[in-house]
XYZ file of C-alpha atoms in Angstrom:
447
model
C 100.679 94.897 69.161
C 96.892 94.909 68.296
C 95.702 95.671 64.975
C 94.064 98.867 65.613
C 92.410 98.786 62.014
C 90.857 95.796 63.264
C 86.624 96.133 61.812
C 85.352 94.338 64.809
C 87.747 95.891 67.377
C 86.384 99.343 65.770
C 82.642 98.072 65.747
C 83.103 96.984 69.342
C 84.339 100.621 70.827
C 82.015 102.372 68.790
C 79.087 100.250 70.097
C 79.284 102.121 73.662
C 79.252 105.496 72.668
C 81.145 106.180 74.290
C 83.225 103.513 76.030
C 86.254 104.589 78.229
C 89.572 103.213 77.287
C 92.231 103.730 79.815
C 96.065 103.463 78.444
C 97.667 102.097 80.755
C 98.826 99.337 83.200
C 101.859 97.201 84.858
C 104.722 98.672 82.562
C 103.477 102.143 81.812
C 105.842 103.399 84.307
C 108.998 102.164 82.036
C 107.318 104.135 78.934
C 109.339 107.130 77.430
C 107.365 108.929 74.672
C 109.360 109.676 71.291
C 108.323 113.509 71.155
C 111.135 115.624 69.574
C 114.818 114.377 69.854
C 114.167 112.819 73.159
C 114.218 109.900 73.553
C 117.271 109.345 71.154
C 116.811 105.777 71.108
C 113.179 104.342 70.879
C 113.397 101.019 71.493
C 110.818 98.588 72.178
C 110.205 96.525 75.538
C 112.887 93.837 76.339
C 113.113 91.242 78.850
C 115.179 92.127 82.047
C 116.049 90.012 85.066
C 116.157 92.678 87.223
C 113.610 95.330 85.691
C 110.084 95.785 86.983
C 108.058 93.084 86.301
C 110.883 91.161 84.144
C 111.308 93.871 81.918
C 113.478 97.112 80.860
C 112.132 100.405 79.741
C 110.581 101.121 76.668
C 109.249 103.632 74.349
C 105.659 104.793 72.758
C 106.439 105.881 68.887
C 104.962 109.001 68.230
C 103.425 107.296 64.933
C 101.444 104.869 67.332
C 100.267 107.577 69.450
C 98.610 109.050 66.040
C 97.351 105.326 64.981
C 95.993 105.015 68.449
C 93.810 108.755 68.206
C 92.569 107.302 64.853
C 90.964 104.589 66.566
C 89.419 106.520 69.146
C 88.449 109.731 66.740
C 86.588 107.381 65.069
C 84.872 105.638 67.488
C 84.516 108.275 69.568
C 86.285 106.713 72.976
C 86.824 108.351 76.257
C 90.478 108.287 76.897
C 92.471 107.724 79.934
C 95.581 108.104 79.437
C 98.229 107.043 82.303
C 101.975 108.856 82.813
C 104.969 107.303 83.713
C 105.495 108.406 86.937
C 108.933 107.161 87.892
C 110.578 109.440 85.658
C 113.018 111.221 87.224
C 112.990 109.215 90.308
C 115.642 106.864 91.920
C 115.886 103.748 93.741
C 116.046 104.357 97.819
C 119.585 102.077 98.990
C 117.786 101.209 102.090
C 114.513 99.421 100.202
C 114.608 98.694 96.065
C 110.689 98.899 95.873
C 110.758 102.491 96.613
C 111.103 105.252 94.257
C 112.682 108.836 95.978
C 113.036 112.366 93.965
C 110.444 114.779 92.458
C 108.508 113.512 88.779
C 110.212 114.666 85.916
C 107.064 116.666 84.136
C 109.666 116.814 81.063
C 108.380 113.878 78.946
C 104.539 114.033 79.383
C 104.729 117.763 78.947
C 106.032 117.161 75.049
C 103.289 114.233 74.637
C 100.730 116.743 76.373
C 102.005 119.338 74.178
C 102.128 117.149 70.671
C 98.414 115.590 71.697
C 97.171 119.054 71.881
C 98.996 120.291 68.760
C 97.177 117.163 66.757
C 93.712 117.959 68.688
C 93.466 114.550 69.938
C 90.877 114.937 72.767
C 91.734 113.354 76.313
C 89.142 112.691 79.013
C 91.670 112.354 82.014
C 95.082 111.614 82.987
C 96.644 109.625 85.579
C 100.259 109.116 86.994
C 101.381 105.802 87.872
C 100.166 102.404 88.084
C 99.869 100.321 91.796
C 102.340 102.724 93.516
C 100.187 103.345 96.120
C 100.958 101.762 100.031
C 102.985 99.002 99.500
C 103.150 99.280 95.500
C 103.403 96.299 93.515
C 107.062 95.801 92.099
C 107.559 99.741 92.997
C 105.960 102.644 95.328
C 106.406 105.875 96.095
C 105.746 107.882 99.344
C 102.273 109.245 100.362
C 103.156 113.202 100.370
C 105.884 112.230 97.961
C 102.984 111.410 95.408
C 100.379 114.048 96.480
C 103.568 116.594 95.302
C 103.581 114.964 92.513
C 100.019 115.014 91.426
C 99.574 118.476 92.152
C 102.489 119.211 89.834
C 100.250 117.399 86.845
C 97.227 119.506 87.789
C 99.433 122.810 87.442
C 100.767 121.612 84.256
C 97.246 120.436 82.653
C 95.647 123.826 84.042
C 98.758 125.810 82.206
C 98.687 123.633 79.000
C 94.616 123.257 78.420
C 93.619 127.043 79.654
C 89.612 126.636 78.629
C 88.232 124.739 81.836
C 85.629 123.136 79.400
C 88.112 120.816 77.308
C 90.579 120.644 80.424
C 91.176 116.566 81.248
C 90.398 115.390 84.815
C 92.797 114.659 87.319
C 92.621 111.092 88.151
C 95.496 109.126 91.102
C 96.596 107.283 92.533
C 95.369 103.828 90.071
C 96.362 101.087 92.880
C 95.503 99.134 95.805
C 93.477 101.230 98.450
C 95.731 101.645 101.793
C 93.586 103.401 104.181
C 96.319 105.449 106.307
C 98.110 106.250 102.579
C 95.303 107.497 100.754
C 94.359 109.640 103.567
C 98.173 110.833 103.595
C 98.112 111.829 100.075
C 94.476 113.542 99.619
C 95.002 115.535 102.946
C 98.733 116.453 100.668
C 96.950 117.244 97.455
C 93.932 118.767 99.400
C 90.568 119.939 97.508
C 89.981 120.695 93.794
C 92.924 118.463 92.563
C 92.064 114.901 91.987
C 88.930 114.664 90.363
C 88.611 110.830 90.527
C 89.880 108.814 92.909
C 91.102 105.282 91.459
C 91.443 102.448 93.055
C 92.300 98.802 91.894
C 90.533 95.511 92.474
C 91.187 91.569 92.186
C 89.292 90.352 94.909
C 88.757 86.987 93.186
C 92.607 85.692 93.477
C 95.257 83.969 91.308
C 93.468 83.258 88.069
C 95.434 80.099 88.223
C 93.550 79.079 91.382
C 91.370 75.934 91.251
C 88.811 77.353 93.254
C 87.892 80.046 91.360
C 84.734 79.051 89.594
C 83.397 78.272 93.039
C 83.901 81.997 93.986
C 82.464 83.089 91.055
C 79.344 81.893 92.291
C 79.466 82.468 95.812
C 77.478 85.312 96.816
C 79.334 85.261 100.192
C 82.804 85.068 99.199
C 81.652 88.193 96.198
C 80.070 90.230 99.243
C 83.578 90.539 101.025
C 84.908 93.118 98.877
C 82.210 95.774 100.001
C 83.783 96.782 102.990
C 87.033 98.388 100.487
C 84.542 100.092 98.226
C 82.731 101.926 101.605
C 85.919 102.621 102.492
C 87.442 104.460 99.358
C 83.970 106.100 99.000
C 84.528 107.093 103.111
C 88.116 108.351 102.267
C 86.728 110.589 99.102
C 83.954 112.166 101.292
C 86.285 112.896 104.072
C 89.360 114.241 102.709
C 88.384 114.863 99.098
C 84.911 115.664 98.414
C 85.578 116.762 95.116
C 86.900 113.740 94.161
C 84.535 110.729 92.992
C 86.052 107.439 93.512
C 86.210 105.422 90.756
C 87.724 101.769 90.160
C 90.385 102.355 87.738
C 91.341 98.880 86.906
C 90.104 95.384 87.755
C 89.925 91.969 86.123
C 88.503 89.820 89.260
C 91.473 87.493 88.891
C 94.818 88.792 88.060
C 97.725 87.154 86.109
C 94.987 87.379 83.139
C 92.673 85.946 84.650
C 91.425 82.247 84.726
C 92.309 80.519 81.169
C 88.637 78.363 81.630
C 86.551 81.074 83.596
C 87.338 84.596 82.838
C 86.355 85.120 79.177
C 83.045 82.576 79.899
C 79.456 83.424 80.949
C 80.210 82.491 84.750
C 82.466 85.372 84.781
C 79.491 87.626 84.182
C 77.802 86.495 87.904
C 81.332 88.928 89.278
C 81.550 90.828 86.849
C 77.678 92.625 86.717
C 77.684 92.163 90.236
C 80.820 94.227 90.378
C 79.394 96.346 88.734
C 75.748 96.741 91.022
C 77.906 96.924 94.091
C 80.448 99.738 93.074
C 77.353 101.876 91.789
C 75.455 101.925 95.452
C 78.730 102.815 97.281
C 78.531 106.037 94.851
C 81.688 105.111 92.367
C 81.428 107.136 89.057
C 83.302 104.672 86.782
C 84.070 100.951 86.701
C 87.348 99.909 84.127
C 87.275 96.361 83.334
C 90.857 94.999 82.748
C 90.599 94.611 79.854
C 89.181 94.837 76.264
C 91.362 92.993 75.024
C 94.422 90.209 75.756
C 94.541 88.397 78.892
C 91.931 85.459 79.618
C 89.658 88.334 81.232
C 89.654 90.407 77.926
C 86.231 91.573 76.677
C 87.475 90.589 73.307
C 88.579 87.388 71.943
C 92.428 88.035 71.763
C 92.913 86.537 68.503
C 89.994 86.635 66.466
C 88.405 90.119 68.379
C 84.712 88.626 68.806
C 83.399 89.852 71.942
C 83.503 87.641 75.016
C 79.813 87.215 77.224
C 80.945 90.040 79.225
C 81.514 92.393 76.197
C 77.696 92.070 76.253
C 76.829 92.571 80.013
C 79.403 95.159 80.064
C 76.741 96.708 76.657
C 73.703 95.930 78.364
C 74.625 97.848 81.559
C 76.139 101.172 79.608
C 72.614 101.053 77.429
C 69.978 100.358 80.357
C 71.321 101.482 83.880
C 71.380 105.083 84.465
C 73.289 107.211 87.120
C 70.778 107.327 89.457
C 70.724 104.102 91.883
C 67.666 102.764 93.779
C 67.743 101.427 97.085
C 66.810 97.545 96.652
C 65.881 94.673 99.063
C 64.828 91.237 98.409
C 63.829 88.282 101.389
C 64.851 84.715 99.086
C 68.063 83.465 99.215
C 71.309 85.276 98.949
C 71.903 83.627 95.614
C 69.742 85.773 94.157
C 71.121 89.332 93.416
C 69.638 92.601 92.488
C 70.129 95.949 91.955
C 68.203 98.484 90.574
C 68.713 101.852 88.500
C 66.525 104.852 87.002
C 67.033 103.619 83.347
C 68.588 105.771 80.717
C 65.219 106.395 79.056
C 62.272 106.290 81.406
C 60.998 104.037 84.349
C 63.592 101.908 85.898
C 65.786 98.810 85.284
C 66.267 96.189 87.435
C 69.310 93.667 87.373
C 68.801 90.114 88.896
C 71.153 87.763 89.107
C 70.884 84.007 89.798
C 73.788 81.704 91.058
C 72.065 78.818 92.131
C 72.319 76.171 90.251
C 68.942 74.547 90.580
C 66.544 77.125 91.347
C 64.142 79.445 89.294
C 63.018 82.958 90.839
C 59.970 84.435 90.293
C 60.379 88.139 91.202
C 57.602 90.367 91.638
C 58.986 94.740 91.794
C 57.039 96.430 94.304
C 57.394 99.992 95.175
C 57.529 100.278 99.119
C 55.520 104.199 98.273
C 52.929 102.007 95.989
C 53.561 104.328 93.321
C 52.760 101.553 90.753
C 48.827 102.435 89.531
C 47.300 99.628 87.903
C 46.276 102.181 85.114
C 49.858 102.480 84.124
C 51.240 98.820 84.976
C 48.838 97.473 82.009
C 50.149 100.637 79.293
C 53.533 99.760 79.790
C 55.054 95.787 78.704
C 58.111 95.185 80.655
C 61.513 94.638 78.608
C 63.246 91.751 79.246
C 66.752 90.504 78.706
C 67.743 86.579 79.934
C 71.509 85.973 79.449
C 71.767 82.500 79.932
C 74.940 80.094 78.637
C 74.841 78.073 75.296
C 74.318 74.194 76.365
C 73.565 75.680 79.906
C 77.602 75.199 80.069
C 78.492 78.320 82.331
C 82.293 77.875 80.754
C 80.611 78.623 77.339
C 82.579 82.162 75.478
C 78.431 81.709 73.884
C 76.073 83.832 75.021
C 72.307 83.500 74.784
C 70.209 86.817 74.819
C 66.948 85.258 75.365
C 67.418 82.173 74.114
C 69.236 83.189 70.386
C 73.240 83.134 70.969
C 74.736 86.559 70.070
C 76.735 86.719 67.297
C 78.783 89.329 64.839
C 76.277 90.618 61.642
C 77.645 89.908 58.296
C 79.220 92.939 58.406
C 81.050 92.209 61.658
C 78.949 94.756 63.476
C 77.620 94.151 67.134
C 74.425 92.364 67.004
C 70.813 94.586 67.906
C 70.269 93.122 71.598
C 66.324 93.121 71.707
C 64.323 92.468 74.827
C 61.147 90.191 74.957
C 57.973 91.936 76.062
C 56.187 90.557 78.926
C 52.861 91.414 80.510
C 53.777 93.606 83.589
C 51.430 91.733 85.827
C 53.112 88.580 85.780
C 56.681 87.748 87.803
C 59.741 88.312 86.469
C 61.494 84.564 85.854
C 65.079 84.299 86.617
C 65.883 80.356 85.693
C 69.110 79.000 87.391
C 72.678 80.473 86.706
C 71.130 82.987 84.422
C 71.136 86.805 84.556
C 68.136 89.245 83.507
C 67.822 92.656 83.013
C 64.150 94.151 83.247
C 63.598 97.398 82.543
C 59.218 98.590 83.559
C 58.657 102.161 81.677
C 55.809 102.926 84.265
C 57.110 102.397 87.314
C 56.905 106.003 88.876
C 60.021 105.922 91.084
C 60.428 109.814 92.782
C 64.296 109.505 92.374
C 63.814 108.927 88.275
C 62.024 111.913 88.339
């Protein structure tokens, strides 16, 4: 259990303004919720030989359900929050990974009802965790599923009446099967999910010895494109409504790697992740997760963000929604995406994985919308995130040079860019990362 009083933890969240936090994850389908008299017995998670992932079913005290909302009421989160959706369900005799029967609304109904009661706001729900195709430890059926889901959309329509405070709709939150998610959207048809999640850990075991070689392989990184054209393909065709949105992903799962994952190399997947999702139109990205596991944003122990805590910052303050269409001719270890920034002009990510080569990048606009009148008004912003020592296995990042660290007062540090003149190239040294944002570039999209 995490110390939800925690000043840093607190400092982090708030930082975002807001950041998403989805509740959720591998044993959220053995969670009762003590609302009322039921459960009678509210017992915590034990080890089980032959439970889901090792372990039997649990229970969510109502009293940490209120700590939890004072957390996020005062750092004004964006909360996910995930049902159990094997309630009510049995094991088939023919295959023990698949659950049969209808969802038993009972449970989250009371929580749904209690969270209202309190006012605790909630930005979406989901039901179920990697149940999707050929599940994880457990799945359920395609139309099965789609039933299901449109039985939480008629009970969050009944129990939050005012469409403007109403929480989305988000399913199914696992591994993207094409001939299953096309099953269960052409079930649930239009107007019911309103973001379509899908999991990733393209990156492997985080155990594998390999992995910090992937990490900066722009080649093995580019394979996972073809899923996110193909969840975007699946939400256009039989969902339109529905944005997709990667609902959980940590790169490399079983936490990660211990000597990669919470390190500045983990920032050349993780902001490329991030670039890549955005141009095959996903709304939101969840990193898995802000804290425990090696791929925490947070230092497990001691709560001081991790290098990606500050990519992950950096993004959320300079990228807008709008994406740019970006192309580059020098070598595929260079990437970069673009954005209309939050403010004005546009921001430009570039990332470097090779190890031994500086990039001097000059932004053109292919409509030559760039007048030298403005160019010389307007100094460019830069951010270099480079690795203390030049160690890419350094939890120490450098934001232009000066390692970012916790005020006095434990809040998140001010993350200033360097002014540069806009005439000059922008430099990306080896196994670094920059962010440049140019206030005068006149792109018609950031219009």
């Amino acid at each position: 259990m995490q110390d939800l009083k925690n000043r840093i933890l607190a400092n982090a969240v708030k930082a975002f303004n807001p950041l998403r936090i989805r509740i959720g994850g591998s044993l959220q389908d053995q969670v009762y919720y003590k609302v009322g008299k039921f459960p009678k017995n509210c017992s915590n998670f034990e080890k089980k030989s032959n439970g889901l992932f090792g372990f039997g079913d649990g229970c969510l005290h109502i009293n940490r359900w209120d700590e939890l909302h004072g957390l996020f009421n005062k750092t004004g989160a964006a909360i996910t929050f995930s049902f159990n959706a094997l309630l009510g369900r049995i094991q088939s005799d023919e295959d023990d990974t698949l659950w049969e029967g209808d969802w038993n609304q009972f449970n989250a109904k009371s929580l749904m009802k209690y969270t209202i009661k309190k006012g605790y706001k909630i930005d979406s729900y989901e039901l179920g965790n990697e149940l999707c195709g050929g599940g994880v430890a457990a799945k359920i059926k395609a139309q099965q599923y789609g039933n299901d889901v449109k039985k939480l959309k008629k009970l969050v329509t009944h129990m939050y009446p005012n469409p403007a405070d109403r929480p989305k709709i988000l399913a199914p939150g696992g591994f993207y099967d094409e001939q299953w998610f096309k099953e269960f959207l052409l079930t649930t048809g239009p107007g019911v999910v309103d973001g379509l999640t899908h999991h990733i850990y393209n990156l492997g075991a985080g155990r594998d010895p390999t992995l910090i070689d992937k990490l900066q392989n722009p080649f093995y990184l580019s394979q996972i494109a073809q899923t996110f054209i193909n969840v975007e393909n699946s939400a256009k065709l039989f969902s339109p409504s529905s944005g997709p949105w990667v609902g959980e992903s940590g790169g490399a799962y079983n936490s990660g790697g211990k000597t990669t994952s919470h390190t500045f190399v983990n920032g050349f997947w993780y902001l490329d992740q991030l670039g890549m999702t955005s141009t095959f139109n996903h709304k939101v990205y969840c990193r898995q997760s802000l804290i425990g596991g090696n791929y925490g944003l947070l230092n497990t122990t001691t709560f001081i963000p991790n290098p990606d805590y500050y990519g992950a910052l950096l993004w959320h303050k300079l990228m807008g929604k709008n994406v740019l269409s970006v192309t580059h001719e020098g070598s595929p270890y260079l990437r970069t995406y673009s954005h209309c920034s939050k403010t004005s002009g546009i921001t430009v990510l570039l990332i470097n994985m090779d190890k031994s080569t500086t990039f001097d990048v000059s932004v053109v606009d292919d409509l030559n919308i760039y007048p030298d009148s403005v160019e010389s008004i307007h100094q460019r912003e830069e951010y270099h995130l480079t690795p203390k020592d030049g160690n890419i296995q350094s939890d120490v990042l450098l934001l232009n040079g000066t390692p970012l660290k916790l005020t006095s007062s434990l809040d998140i540090p001010e993350m200033n860019p360097k002014l540069v003149d806009p005439m000059f190239p922008i430099t990306v040294a080896p196994r670094s990362i920059v962010f440049a944002t140019l206030r005068g570039f006149q792109a018609p999209a950031c219009a």
